[in-house]
């Protein structure tokens, strides 16, 4: 099954869980959390906003956010790639591929050059990435989502209301589901049944790159997932077609986050990886994998020189 179909199924699972919560009144599935009764895995931004708006913090909320942080540290930014309802709207409206296109326009790392040079290049990249990870706590000012996040935090503190929740496409999507549920179960019609989808569509039409330029939830998950060390995609340079001289960019073109696994310094940081598996699925050389613990792959001269004998295309 294609990764996109798998993600569609996962998204449908969220839909089912929220619907079951509504049907059986378990407390499962509110606009910002999933859980049982007062205990719920809560959206990290909703948690921050609630705490700032109410100037207080409850124990269940603390447990909920701890759970979410733990899941994100282990699994990375899977929420954005597998569960967030906004990704389906984004895909439907065609705003998905811009980050990949931007990255694919950049030159590739030529691993068909002299093996010694490649080895030095890869080592430089690996060392550079370590440096980036060490700098992980320092937000990158060029990413507009950090500024949105800061604005949300400050405005919530000043006005005492969770500002972003009012326009959050995730909350609006779940809100719409609740409206539809009320319509079917109680024949109850509210004006939000039209307003919520209109706002969602407007957000993704006007801000086609919502997920990459606006969404503070995505960047918050990205910050937490800088601690993630498991299930990170890696390239086996011995299998990569670039080693044969082919200017392959399939993995780069497929990545919705604009990550070039060959260029960790010159592309989106690996911490924003949503584990969507698109890069694995498209690679013609089966060179990309997402192992539990990625090996730090540094090709040996012999690995690469074996490719030097192959015909260039
Ligand atoms: S898609 Fe596979 S073969 Fe092509 S550049 Fe990426 S890793 Fe290499
Ligand atoms: S690096 Fe691969 S798994 Fe990660 S977001 Fe990009 S395409 Fe998906």
PDB file of N, CA, C and O in Angstrom, residues 175-205:
ATOM      1  N   UNK A 175     -14.311  20.684  14.926  1.00  0.00           N
ATOM      2  CA  UNK A 175     -15.543  21.430  15.218  1.00  0.00           C
ATOM      3  C   UNK A 175     -16.613  21.146  14.172  1.00  0.00           C
ATOM      4  O   UNK A 175     -17.789  20.967  14.492  1.00  0.00           O
ATOM      5  N   UNK A 176     -16.170  21.068  12.924  1.00  0.00           N
ATOM      6  CA  UNK A 176     -17.104  20.776  11.832  1.00  0.00           C
ATOM      7  C   UNK A 176     -17.686  19.374  11.987  1.00  0.00           C
ATOM      8  O   UNK A 176     -18.892  19.156  11.787  1.00  0.00           O
ATOM      9  N   UNK A 177     -16.826  18.451  12.390  1.00  0.00           N
ATOM     10  CA  UNK A 177     -17.287  17.079  12.600  1.00  0.00           C
ATOM     11  C   UNK A 177     -18.346  17.045  13.710  1.00  0.00           C
ATOM     12  O   UNK A 177     -19.377  16.367  13.596  1.00  0.00           O
ATOM     13  N   UNK A 178     -18.087  17.800  14.765  1.00  0.00           N
ATOM     14  CA  UNK A 178     -19.052  17.856  15.875  1.00  0.00           C
ATOM     15  C   UNK A 178     -20.377  18.456  15.391  1.00  0.00           C
ATOM     16  O   UNK A 178     -21.456  17.965  15.724  1.00  0.00           O
ATOM     17  N   UNK A 179     -20.277  19.508  14.572  1.00  0.00           N
ATOM     18  CA  UNK A 179     -21.493  20.123  14.023  1.00  0.00           C
ATOM     19  C   UNK A 179     -22.295  19.125  13.197  1.00  0.00           C
ATOM     20  O   UNK A 179     -23.521  19.046  13.300  1.00  0.00           O
ATOM     21  N   UNK A 180     -21.567  18.373  12.363  1.00  0.00           N
ATOM     22  CA  UNK A 180     -22.248  17.390  11.510  1.00  0.00           C
ATOM     23  C   UNK A 180     -22.901  16.311  12.372  1.00  0.00           C
ATOM     24  O   UNK A 180     -24.002  15.851  12.090  1.00  0.00           O
ATOM     25  N   UNK A 181     -22.186  15.946  13.438  1.00  0.00           N
ATOM     26  CA  UNK A 181     -22.727  14.941  14.349  1.00  0.00           C
ATOM     27  C   UNK A 181     -24.029  15.443  14.987  1.00  0.00           C
ATOM     28  O   UNK A 181     -25.032  14.726  15.060  1.00  0.00           O
ATOM     29  N   UNK A 182     -24.010  16.680  15.424  1.00  0.00           N
ATOM     30  CA  UNK A 182     -25.218  17.239  16.066  1.00  0.00           C
ATOM     31  C   UNK A 182     -26.376  17.328  15.083  1.00  0.00           C
ATOM     32  O   UNK A 182     -27.523  17.116  15.435  1.00  0.00           O
ATOM     33  N   UNK A 183     -26.006  17.633  13.842  1.00  0.00           N
ATOM     34  CA  UNK A 183     -27.034  17.740  12.807  1.00  0.00           C
ATOM     35  C   UNK A 183     -27.709  16.388  12.596  1.00  0.00           C
ATOM     36  O   UNK A 183     -28.942  16.290  12.540  1.00  0.00           O
ATOM     37  N   UNK A 184     -26.872  15.324  12.525  1.00  0.00           N
ATOM     38  CA  UNK A 184     -27.420  13.989  12.275  1.00  0.00           C
ATOM     39  C   UNK A 184     -28.160  13.463  13.505  1.00  0.00           C
ATOM     40  O   UNK A 184     -29.282  12.957  13.411  1.00  0.00           O
ATOM     41  N   UNK A 185     -27.546  13.634  14.686  1.00  0.00           N
ATOM     42  CA  UNK A 185     -28.124  13.015  15.880  1.00  0.00           C
ATOM     43  C   UNK A 185     -29.294  13.811  16.473  1.00  0.00           C
ATOM     44  O   UNK A 185     -30.291  13.244  16.892  1.00  0.00           O
ATOM     45  N   UNK A 186     -29.141  15.138  16.516  1.00  0.00           N
ATOM     46  CA  UNK A 186     -30.181  15.935  17.192  1.00  0.00           C
ATOM     47  C   UNK A 186     -30.933  16.867  16.243  1.00  0.00           C
ATOM     48  O   UNK A 186     -31.727  17.678  16.679  1.00  0.00           O
ATOM     49  N   UNK A 187     -30.622  16.777  14.957  1.00  0.00           N
ATOM     50  CA  UNK A 187     -31.235  17.684  13.977  1.00  0.00           C
ATOM     51  C   UNK A 187     -30.972  19.161  14.338  1.00  0.00           C
ATOM     52  O   UNK A 187     -31.815  20.025  14.152  1.00  0.00           O
ATOM     53  N   UNK A 188     -29.811  19.393  14.878  1.00  0.00           N
ATOM     54  CA  UNK A 188     -29.430  20.723  15.366  1.00  0.00           C
ATOM     55  C   UNK A 188     -28.571  21.417  14.311  1.00  0.00           C
ATOM     56  O   UNK A 188     -27.538  20.890  13.906  1.00  0.00           O
ATOM     57  N   UNK A 189     -28.985  22.577  13.860  1.00  0.00           N
ATOM     58  CA  UNK A 189     -28.199  23.285  12.833  1.00  0.00           C
ATOM     59  C   UNK A 189     -27.583  24.546  13.453  1.00  0.00           C
ATOM     60  O   UNK A 189     -28.278  25.307  14.116  1.00  0.00           O
ATOM     61  N   UNK A 190     -26.273  24.708  13.228  1.00  0.00           N
ATOM     62  CA  UNK A 190     -25.631  25.944  13.701  1.00  0.00           C
ATOM     63  C   UNK A 190     -24.943  26.616  12.511  1.00  0.00           C
ATOM     64  O   UNK A 190     -24.590  25.963  11.525  1.00  0.00           O
ATOM     65  N   UNK A 191     -24.754  27.912  12.623  1.00  0.00           N
ATOM     66  CA  UNK A 191     -24.133  28.659  11.533  1.00  0.00           C
ATOM     67  C   UNK A 191     -22.684  28.242  11.309  1.00  0.00           C
ATOM     68  O   UNK A 191     -22.141  28.368  10.225  1.00  0.00           O
ATOM     69  N   UNK A 192     -22.089  27.640  12.336  1.00  0.00           N
ATOM     70  CA  UNK A 192     -20.677  27.247  12.196  1.00  0.00           C
ATOM     71  C   UNK A 192     -20.476  26.113  11.188  1.00  0.00           C
ATOM     72  O   UNK A 192     -19.376  25.891  10.703  1.00  0.00           O
ATOM     73  N   UNK A 193     -21.567  25.413  10.877  1.00  0.00           N
ATOM     74  CA  UNK A 193     -21.451  24.309   9.919  1.00  0.00           C
ATOM     75  C   UNK A 193     -21.040  24.821   8.531  1.00  0.00           C
ATOM     76  O   UNK A 193     -20.476  24.098   7.724  1.00  0.00           O
ATOM     77  N   UNK A 194     -21.326  26.094   8.283  1.00  0.00           N
ATOM     78  CA  UNK A 194     -20.897  26.709   7.022  1.00  0.00           C
ATOM     79  C   UNK A 194     -19.621  27.526   7.206  1.00  0.00           C
ATOM     80  O   UNK A 194     -18.749  27.564   6.344  1.00  0.00           O
ATOM     81  N   UNK A 195     -19.549  28.172   8.377  1.00  0.00           N
ATOM     82  CA  UNK A 195     -18.411  29.074   8.615  1.00  0.00           C
ATOM     83  C   UNK A 195     -17.093  28.313   8.770  1.00  0.00           C
ATOM     84  O   UNK A 195     -16.068  28.702   8.198  1.00  0.00           O
ATOM     85  N   UNK A 196     -17.114  27.209   9.519  1.00  0.00           N
ATOM     86  CA  UNK A 196     -15.869  26.458   9.758  1.00  0.00           C
ATOM     87  C   UNK A 196     -15.204  25.998   8.455  1.00  0.00           C
ATOM     88  O   UNK A 196     -14.023  26.282   8.226  1.00  0.00           O
ATOM     89  N   UNK A 197     -15.959  25.301   7.565  1.00  0.00           N
ATOM     90  CA  UNK A 197     -15.279  24.880   6.319  1.00  0.00           C
ATOM     91  C   UNK A 197     -14.844  26.059   5.460  1.00  0.00           C
ATOM     92  O   UNK A 197     -13.809  25.999   4.792  1.00  0.00           O
ATOM     93  N   UNK A 198     -15.636  27.153   5.505  1.00  0.00           N
ATOM     94  CA  UNK A 198     -15.269  28.336   4.707  1.00  0.00           C
ATOM     95  C   UNK A 198     -13.930  28.904   5.191  1.00  0.00           C
ATOM     96  O   UNK A 198     -13.057  29.249   4.380  1.00  0.00           O
ATOM     97  N   UNK A 199     -13.754  28.961   6.520  1.00  0.00           N
ATOM     98  CA  UNK A 199     -12.476  29.492   7.069  1.00  0.00           C
ATOM     99  C   UNK A 199     -11.317  28.570   6.682  1.00  0.00           C
ATOM    100  O   UNK A 199     -10.249  29.022   6.276  1.00  0.00           O
ATOM    101  N   UNK A 200     -11.561  27.245   6.798  1.00  0.00           N
ATOM    102  CA  UNK A 200     -10.485  26.283   6.472  1.00  0.00           C
ATOM    103  C   UNK A 200     -10.046  26.452   5.016  1.00  0.00           C
ATOM    104  O   UNK A 200      -8.845  26.571   4.713  1.00  0.00           O
ATOM    105  N   UNK A 201     -11.018  26.479   4.119  1.00  0.00           N
ATOM    106  CA  UNK A 201     -10.687  26.606   2.688  1.00  0.00           C
ATOM    107  C   UNK A 201      -9.980  27.936   2.430  1.00  0.00           C
ATOM    108  O   UNK A 201      -8.957  27.994   1.732  1.00  0.00           O
ATOM    109  N   UNK A 202     -10.496  28.999   3.048  1.00  0.00           N
ATOM    110  CA  UNK A 202      -9.892  30.327   2.880  1.00  0.00           C
ATOM    111  C   UNK A 202      -8.426  30.314   3.337  1.00  0.00           C
ATOM    112  O   UNK A 202      -7.540  30.841   2.656  1.00  0.00           O
ATOM    113  N   UNK A 203      -8.189  29.702   4.476  1.00  0.00           N
ATOM    114  CA  UNK A 203      -6.815  29.658   5.010  1.00  0.00           C
ATOM    115  C   UNK A 203      -5.866  28.961   4.042  1.00  0.00           C
ATOM    116  O   UNK A 203      -4.750  29.412   3.809  1.00  0.00           O
ATOM    117  N   UNK A 204      -6.335  27.843   3.483  1.00  0.00           N
ATOM    118  CA  UNK A 204      -5.440  27.077   2.619  1.00  0.00           C
ATOM    119  C   UNK A 204      -5.378  27.616   1.193  1.00  0.00           C
ATOM    120  O   UNK A 204      -4.436  27.316   0.472  1.00  0.00           O
ATOM    121  N   UNK A 205      -6.392  28.404   0.810  1.00  0.00           N
ATOM    122  CA  UNK A 205      -6.333  29.015  -0.517  1.00  0.00           C
ATOM    123  C   UNK A 205      -5.454  30.260  -0.467  1.00  0.00           C
ATOM    124  O   UNK A 205      -4.569  30.472  -1.303  1.00  0.00           O
TER     125      UNK A 205
END
